[in-house]
mmCIF file of C-alpha atoms in Angstrom:
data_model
loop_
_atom_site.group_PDB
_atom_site.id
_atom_site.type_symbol
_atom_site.label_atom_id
_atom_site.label_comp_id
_atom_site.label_asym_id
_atom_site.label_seq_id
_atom_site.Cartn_x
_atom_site.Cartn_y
_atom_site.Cartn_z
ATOM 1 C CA UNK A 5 47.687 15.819 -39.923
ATOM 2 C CA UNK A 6 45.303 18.760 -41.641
ATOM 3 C CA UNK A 7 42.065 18.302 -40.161
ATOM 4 C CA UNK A 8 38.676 20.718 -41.013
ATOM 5 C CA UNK A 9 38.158 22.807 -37.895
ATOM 6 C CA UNK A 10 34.803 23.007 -36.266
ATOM 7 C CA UNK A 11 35.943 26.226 -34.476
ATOM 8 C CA UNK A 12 38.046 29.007 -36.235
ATOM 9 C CA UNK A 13 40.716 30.229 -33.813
ATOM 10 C CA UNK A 14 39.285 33.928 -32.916
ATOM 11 C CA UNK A 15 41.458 36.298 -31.590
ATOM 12 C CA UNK A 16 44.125 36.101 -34.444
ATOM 13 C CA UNK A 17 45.389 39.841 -35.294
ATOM 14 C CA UNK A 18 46.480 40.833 -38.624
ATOM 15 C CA UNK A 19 49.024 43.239 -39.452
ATOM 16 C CA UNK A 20 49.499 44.936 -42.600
ATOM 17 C CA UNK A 21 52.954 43.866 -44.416
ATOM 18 C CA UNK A 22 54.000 45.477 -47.433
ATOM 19 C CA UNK A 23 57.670 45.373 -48.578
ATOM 20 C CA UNK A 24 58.756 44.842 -52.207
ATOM 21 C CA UNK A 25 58.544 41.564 -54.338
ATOM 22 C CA UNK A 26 59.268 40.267 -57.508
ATOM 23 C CA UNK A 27 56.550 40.741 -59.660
ATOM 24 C CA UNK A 28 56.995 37.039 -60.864
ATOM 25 C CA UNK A 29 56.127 35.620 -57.607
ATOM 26 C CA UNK A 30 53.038 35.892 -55.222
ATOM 27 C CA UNK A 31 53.614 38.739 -52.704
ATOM 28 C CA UNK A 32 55.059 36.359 -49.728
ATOM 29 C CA UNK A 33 57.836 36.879 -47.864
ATOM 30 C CA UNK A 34 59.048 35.327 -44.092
ATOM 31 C CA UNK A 35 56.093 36.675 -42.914
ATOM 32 C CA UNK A 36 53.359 35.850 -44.989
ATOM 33 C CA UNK A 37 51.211 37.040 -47.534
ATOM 34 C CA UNK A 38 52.639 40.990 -48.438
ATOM 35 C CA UNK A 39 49.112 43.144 -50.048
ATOM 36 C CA UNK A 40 50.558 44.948 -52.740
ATOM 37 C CA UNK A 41 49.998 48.634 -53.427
ATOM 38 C CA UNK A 42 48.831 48.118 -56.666
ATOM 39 C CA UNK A 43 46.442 46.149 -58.878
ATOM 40 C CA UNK A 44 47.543 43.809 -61.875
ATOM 41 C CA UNK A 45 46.776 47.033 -63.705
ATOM 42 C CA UNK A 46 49.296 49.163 -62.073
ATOM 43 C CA UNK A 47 46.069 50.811 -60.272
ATOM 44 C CA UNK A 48 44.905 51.047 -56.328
ATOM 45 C CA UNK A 49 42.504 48.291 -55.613
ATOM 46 C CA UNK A 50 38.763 48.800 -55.968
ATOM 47 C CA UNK A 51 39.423 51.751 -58.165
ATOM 48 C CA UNK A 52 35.344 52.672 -60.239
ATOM 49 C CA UNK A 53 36.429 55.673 -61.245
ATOM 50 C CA UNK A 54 39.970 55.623 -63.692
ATOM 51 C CA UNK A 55 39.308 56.096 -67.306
ATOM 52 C CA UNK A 56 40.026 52.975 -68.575
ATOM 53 C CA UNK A 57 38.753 50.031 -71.415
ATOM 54 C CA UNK A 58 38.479 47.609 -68.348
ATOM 55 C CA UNK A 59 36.067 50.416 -66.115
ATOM 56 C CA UNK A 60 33.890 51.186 -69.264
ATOM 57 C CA UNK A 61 32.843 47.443 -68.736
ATOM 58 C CA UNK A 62 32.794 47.341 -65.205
ATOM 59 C CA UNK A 63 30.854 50.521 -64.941
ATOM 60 C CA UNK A 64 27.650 48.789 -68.098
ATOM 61 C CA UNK A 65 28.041 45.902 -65.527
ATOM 62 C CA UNK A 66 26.741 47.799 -62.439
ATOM 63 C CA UNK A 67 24.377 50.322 -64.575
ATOM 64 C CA UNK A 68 22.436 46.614 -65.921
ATOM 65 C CA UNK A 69 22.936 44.928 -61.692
ATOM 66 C CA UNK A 70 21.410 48.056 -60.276
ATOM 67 C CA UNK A 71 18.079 48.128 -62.748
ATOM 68 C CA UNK A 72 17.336 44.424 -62.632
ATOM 69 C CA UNK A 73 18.411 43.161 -58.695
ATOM 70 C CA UNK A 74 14.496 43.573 -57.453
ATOM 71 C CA UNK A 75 13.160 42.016 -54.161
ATOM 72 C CA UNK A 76 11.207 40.396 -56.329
ATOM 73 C CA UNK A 77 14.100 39.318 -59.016
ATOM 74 C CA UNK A 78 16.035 37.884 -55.947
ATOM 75 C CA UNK A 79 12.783 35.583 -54.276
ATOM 76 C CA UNK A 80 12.558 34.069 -57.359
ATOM 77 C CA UNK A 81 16.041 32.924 -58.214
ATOM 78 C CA UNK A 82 15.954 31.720 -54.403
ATOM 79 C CA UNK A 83 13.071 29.403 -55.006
ATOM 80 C CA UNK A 84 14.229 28.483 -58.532
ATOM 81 C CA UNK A 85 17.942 28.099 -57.752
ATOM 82 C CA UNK A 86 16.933 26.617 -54.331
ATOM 83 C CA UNK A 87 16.178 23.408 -55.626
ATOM 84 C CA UNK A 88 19.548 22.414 -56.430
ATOM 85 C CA UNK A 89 18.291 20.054 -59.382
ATOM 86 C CA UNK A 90 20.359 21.606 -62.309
ATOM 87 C CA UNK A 91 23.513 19.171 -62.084
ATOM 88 C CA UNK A 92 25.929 17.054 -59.613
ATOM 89 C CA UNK A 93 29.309 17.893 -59.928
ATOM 90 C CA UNK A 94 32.688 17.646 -57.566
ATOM 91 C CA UNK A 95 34.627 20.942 -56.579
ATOM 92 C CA UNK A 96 37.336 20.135 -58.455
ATOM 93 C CA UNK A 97 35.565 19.949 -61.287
ATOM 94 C CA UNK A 98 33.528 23.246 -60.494
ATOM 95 C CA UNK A 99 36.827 25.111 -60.183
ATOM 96 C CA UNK A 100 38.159 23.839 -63.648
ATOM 97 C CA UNK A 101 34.595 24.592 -65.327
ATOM 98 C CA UNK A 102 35.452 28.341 -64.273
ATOM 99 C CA UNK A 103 38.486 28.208 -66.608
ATOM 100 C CA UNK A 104 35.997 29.576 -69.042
ATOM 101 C CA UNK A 105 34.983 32.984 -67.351
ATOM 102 C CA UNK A 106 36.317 36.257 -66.681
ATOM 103 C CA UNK A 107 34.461 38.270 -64.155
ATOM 104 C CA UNK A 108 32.988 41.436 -65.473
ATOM 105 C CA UNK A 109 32.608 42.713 -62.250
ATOM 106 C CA UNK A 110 36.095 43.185 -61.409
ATOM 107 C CA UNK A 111 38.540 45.991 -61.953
ATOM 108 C CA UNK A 112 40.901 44.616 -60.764
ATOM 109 C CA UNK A 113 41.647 41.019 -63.111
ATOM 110 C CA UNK A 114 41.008 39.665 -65.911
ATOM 111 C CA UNK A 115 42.325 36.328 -65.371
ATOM 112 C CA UNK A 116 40.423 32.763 -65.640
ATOM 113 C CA UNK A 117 38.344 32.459 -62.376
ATOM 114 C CA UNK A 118 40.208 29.154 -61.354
ATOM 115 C CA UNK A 119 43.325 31.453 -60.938
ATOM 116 C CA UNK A 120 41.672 33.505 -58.828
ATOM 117 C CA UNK A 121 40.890 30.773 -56.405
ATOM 118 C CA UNK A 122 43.719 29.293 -55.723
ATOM 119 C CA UNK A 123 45.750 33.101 -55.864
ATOM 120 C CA UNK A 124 43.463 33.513 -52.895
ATOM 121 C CA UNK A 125 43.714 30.094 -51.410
ATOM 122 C CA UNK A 126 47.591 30.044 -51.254
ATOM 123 C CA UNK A 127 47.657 33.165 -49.873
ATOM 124 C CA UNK A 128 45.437 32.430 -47.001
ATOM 125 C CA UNK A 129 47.649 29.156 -46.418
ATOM 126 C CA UNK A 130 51.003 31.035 -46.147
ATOM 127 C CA UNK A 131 49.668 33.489 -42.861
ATOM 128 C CA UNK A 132 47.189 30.569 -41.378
ATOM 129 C CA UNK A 133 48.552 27.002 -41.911
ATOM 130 C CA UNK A 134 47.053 25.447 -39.193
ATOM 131 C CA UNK A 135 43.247 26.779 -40.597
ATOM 132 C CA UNK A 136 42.644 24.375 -43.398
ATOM 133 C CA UNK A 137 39.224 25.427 -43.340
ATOM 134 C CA UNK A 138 40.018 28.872 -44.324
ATOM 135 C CA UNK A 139 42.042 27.652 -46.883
ATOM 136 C CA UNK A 140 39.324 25.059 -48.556
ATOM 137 C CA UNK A 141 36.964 28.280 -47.658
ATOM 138 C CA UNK A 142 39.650 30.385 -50.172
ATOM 139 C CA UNK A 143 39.028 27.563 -52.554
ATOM 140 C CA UNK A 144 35.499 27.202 -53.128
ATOM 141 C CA UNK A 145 34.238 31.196 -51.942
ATOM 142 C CA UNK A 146 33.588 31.652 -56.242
ATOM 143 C CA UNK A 147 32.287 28.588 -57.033
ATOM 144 C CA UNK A 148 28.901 29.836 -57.305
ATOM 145 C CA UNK A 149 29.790 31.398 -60.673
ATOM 146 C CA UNK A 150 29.666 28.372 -62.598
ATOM 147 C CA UNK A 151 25.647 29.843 -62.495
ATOM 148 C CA UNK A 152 27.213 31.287 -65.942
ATOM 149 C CA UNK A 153 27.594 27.693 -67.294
ATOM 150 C CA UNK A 154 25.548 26.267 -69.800
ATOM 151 C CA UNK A 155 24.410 23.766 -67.381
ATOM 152 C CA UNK A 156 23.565 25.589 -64.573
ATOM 153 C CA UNK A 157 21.450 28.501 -65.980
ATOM 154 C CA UNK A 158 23.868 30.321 -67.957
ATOM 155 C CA UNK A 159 22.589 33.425 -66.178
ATOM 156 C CA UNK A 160 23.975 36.829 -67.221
ATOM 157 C CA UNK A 161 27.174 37.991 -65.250
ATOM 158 C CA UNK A 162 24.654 40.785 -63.711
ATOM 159 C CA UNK A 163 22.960 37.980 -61.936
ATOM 160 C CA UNK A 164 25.910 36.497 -61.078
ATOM 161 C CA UNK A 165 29.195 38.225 -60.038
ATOM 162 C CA UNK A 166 29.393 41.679 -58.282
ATOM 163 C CA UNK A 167 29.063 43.522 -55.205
ATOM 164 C CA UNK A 168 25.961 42.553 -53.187
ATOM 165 C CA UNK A 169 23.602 44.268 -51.244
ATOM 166 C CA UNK A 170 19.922 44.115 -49.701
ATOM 167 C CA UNK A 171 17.007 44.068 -51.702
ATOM 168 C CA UNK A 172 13.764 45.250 -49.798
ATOM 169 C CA UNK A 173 15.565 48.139 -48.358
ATOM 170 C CA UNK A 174 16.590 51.711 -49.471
ATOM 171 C CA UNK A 175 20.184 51.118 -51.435
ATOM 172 C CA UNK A 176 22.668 52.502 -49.049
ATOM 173 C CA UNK A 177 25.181 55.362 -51.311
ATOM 174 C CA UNK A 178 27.876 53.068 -50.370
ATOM 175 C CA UNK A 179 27.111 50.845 -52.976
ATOM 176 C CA UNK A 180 29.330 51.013 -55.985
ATOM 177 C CA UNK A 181 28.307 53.327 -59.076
ATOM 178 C CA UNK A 182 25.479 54.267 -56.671
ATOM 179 C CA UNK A 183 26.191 58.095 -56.999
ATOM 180 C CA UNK A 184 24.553 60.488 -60.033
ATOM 181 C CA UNK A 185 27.077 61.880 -62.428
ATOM 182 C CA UNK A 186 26.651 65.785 -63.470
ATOM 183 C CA UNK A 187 27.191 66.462 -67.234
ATOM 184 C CA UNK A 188 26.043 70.108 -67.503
ATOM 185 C CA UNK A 189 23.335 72.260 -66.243
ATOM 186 C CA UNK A 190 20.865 70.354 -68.547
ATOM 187 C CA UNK A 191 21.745 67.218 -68.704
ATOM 188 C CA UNK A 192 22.642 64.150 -65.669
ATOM 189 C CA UNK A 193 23.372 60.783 -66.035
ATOM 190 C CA UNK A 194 20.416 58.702 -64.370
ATOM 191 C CA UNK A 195 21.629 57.260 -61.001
ATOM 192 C CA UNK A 196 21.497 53.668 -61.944
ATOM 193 C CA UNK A 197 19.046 52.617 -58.746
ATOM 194 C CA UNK A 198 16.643 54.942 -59.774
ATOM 195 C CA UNK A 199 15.803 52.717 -63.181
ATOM 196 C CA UNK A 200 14.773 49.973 -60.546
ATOM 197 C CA UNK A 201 11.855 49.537 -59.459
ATOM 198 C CA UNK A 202 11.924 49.263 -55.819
ATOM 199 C CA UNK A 203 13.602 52.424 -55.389
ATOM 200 C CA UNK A 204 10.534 54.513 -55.697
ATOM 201 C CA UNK A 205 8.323 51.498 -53.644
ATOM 202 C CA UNK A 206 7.408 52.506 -50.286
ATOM 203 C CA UNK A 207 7.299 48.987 -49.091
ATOM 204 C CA UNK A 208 11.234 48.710 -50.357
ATOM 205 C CA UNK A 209 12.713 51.922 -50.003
ATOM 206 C CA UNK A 210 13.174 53.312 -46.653
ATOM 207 C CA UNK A 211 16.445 52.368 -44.074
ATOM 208 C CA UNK A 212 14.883 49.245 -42.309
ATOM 209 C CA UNK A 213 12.342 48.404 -45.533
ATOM 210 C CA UNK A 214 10.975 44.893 -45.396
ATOM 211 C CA UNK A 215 13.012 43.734 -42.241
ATOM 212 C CA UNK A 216 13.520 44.096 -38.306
ATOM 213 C CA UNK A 217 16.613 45.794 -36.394
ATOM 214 C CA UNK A 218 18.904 43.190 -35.517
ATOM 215 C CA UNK A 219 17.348 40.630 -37.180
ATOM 216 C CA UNK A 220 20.058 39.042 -38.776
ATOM 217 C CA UNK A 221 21.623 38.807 -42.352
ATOM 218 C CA UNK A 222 20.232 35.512 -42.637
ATOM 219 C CA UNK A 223 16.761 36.989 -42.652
ATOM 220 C CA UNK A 224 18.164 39.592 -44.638
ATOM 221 C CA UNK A 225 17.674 38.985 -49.052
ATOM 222 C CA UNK A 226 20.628 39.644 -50.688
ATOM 223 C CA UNK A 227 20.545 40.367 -54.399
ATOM 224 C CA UNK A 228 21.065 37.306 -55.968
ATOM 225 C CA UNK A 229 24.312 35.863 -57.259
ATOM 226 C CA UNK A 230 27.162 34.010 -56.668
ATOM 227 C CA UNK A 231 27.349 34.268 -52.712
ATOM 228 C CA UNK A 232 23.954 33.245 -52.123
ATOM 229 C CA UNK A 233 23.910 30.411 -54.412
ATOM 230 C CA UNK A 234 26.803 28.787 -53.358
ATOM 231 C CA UNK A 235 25.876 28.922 -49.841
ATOM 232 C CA UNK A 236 22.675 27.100 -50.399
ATOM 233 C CA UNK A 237 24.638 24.572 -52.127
ATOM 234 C CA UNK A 238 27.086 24.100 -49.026
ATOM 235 C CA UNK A 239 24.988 24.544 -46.089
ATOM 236 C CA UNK A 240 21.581 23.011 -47.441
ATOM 237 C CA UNK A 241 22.435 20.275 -49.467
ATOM 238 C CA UNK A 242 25.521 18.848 -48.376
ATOM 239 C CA UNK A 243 25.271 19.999 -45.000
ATOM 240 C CA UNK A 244 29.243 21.141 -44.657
ATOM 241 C CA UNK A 245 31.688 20.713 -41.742
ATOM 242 C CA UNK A 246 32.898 24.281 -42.240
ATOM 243 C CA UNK A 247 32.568 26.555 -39.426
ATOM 244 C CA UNK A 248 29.897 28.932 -39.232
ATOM 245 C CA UNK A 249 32.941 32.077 -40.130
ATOM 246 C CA UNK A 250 33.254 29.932 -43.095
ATOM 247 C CA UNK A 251 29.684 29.509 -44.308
ATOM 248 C CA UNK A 252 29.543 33.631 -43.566
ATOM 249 C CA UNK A 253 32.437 34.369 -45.792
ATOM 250 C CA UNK A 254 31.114 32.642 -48.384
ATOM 251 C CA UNK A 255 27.337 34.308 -48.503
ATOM 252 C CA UNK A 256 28.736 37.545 -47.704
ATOM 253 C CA UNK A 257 32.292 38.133 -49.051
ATOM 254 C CA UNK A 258 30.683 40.310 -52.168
ATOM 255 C CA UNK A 259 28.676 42.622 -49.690
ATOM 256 C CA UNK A 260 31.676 45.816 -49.675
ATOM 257 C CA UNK A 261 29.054 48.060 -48.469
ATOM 258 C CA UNK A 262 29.127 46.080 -44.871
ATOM 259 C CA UNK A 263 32.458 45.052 -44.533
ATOM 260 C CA UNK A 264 34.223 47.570 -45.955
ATOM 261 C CA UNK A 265 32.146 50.885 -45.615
ATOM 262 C CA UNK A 266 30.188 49.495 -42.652
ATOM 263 C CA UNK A 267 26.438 50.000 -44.213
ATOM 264 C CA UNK A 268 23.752 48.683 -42.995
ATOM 265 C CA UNK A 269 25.075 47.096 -39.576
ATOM 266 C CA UNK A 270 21.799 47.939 -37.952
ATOM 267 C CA UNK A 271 20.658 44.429 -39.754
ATOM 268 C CA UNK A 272 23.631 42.095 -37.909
ATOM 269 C CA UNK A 273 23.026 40.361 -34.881
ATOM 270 C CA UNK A 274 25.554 38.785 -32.566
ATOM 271 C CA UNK A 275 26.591 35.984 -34.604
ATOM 272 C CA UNK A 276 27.182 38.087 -37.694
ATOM 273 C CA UNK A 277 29.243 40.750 -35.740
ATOM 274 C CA UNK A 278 31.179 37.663 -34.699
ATOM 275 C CA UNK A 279 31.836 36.176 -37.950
ATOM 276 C CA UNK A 280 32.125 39.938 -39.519
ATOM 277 C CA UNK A 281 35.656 39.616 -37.995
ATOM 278 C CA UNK A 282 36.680 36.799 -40.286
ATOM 279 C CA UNK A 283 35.118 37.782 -43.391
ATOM 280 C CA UNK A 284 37.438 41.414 -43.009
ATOM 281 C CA UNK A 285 40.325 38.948 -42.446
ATOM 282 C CA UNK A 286 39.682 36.836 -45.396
ATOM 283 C CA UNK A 287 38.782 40.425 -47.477
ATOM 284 C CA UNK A 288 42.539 40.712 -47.626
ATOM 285 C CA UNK A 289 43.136 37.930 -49.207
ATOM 286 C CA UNK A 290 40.072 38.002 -51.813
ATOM 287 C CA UNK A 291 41.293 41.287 -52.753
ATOM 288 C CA UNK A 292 44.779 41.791 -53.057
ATOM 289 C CA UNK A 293 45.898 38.055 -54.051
ATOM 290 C CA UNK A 294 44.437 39.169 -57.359
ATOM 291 C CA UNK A 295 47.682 39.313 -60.013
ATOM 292 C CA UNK A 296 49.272 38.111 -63.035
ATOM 293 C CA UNK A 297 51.333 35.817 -61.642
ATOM 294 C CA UNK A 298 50.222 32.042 -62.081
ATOM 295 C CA UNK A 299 49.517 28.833 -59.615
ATOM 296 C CA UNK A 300 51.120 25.829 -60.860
ATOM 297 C CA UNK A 301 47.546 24.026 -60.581
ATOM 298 C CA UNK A 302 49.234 20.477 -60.629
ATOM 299 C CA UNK A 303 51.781 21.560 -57.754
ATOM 300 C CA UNK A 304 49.049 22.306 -55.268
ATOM 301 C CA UNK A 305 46.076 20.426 -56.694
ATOM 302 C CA UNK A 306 46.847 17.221 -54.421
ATOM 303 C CA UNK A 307 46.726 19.459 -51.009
ATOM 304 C CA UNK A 308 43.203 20.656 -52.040
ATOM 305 C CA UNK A 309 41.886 17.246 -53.387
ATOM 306 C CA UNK A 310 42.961 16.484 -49.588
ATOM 307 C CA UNK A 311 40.934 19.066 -48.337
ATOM 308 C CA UNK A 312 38.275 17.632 -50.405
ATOM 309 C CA UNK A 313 38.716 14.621 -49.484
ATOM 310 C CA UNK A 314 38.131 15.172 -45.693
ATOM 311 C CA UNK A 315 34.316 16.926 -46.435
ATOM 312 C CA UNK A 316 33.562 13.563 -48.352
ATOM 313 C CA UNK A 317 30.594 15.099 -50.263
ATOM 314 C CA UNK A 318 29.290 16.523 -53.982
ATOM 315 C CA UNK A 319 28.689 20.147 -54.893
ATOM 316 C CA UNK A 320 24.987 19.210 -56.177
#
């Protein structure tokens, strides 16, 4: 029987699998779940910088996140968001409300969000079975975007979706569209951080800013979005059975900077260097699950409304 495990299973290596599948099927073979080479685009992964339609948006996305994510901006959406008044809903019902939005964030799809989910859940469940908590974890990671809905804010998609990072610290140049862009001897392209605010604040902008050495990513304010807001909802409100690996993948699983370029690891303590190991695990399948191909919702909607089932609470 599927139970919700208090205590991931550490020690669990991955290895990289790539051999060729038909691009009408999810990229699983005997193995498990195979990361393709390329995006649903016929691009790498991740790619900021191809001239395309899709990047032009992606690119206006990060130029409008990178002006507006203050420390300021972010304490207030904590304390307004925090209160978890706006609406009670089920997950189920939070998954099909994100029928309705494409994330502008993304290069890398431009599918319904609720395909996304379960893309990444089912791949999770083909490598780790036994982990049901990494698979409701796959679920629910993006469930914090229904913050676009009407009835919970309807907050622009730069408040939303996106990479995260700390606000009340200098903006590490890992960051995506971080970098200045050189048009001619005259003329530059204004580095997008350097329209906000903070950058130029004393208080905000040098390495350690606002916060300690090892003091913890849960001291730590991220910009505000989808992460953040969904964890409130899981581990304040309806204090969840899922692992502490599972709460971190879910705050953190937007912040590339730290678990993919390995920025600003002077903030982690123990704990977060622990779950860190995880959240890289689960990366793989957040990432490169993303495709054309479609779940049949109504074929695996009954093992997740078991999963469901077993945390018997409300997304408030």
């Amino acid at each position: 029987m599927t139970t919700l495990t208090d205590h991931p299973h550490h020690g669990v290596e991955l290895e990289e699998k790539k051999t060729p599948a038909d691009e009408n099927e999810l990229m699983v073979d005997a193995r498990g779940f195979v990361a393709p080479d390329n995006n649903a685009y016929g691009r790498t992964f991740r790619d900021y910088d191809v001239e395309s339609t899709r990047q032009k948006i992606v690119e206006e996305f990060y130029r409008i996140n990178h002006i507006n994510q203050t420390y300021d901006f972010v304490k207030r959406m904590r304390e307004e968001y925090g209160k978890l008044s706006r609406v009670e809903m089920s997950i189920w019902e939070c998954c099909e409300l994100l029928n309705e939005f494409v994330d502008e964030s993304d290069p890398d799809l431009d599918e319904p969000q609720i395909e996304h989910l379960l893309q990444t859940a089912e791949a999770i469940r083909k490598d780790y079975p036994n982990e049901d908590w990494l698979h409701l974890t796959g679920l629910i990671h993006d469930l914090g975007k229904v913050l676009l809905h009407p009835s919970f804010g309807e907050l622009p998609q730069w408040a939303v979706v996106g990479d995260i990072y700390p606000a009340g610290c200098a903006f590490d140049e890992s960051i995506v569209h971080h970098k200045v862009i050189l048009l001619n001897i005259l003329t530059l392209l204004p580095q997008y951080f350097k329209e906000n605010p903070d950058y130029n604040n004393p208080a905000y902008n040098t390495k350690l800013g606002v916060y300690t050495e090892g003091c913890g990513l849960n001291n730590v304010l991220m910009s505000w979005g989808h992460d953040d807001y969904l964890y409130w909802v899981v581990a304040k409100e309806n204090k969840t059975t899922l692992p502490s690996a599972g709460l971190f993948i879910i705050r953190y699983h937007s912040f590339y900077a730290l678990h993919k370029a390995g920025a600003y690891k002077y903030l982690m303590n123990e704990e977060d260097i622990e779950n860190l190991k995880w959240l890289k695990i689960f990366n793989k399948y957040d990432l490169y699950s993303k495709s054309k191909v479609r779940v049949d919702v109504e074929k695996v909607k009954p093992y997740y409304l078991s999963l469901i089932e077993k945390v018997k609470r409300r997304l408030n």
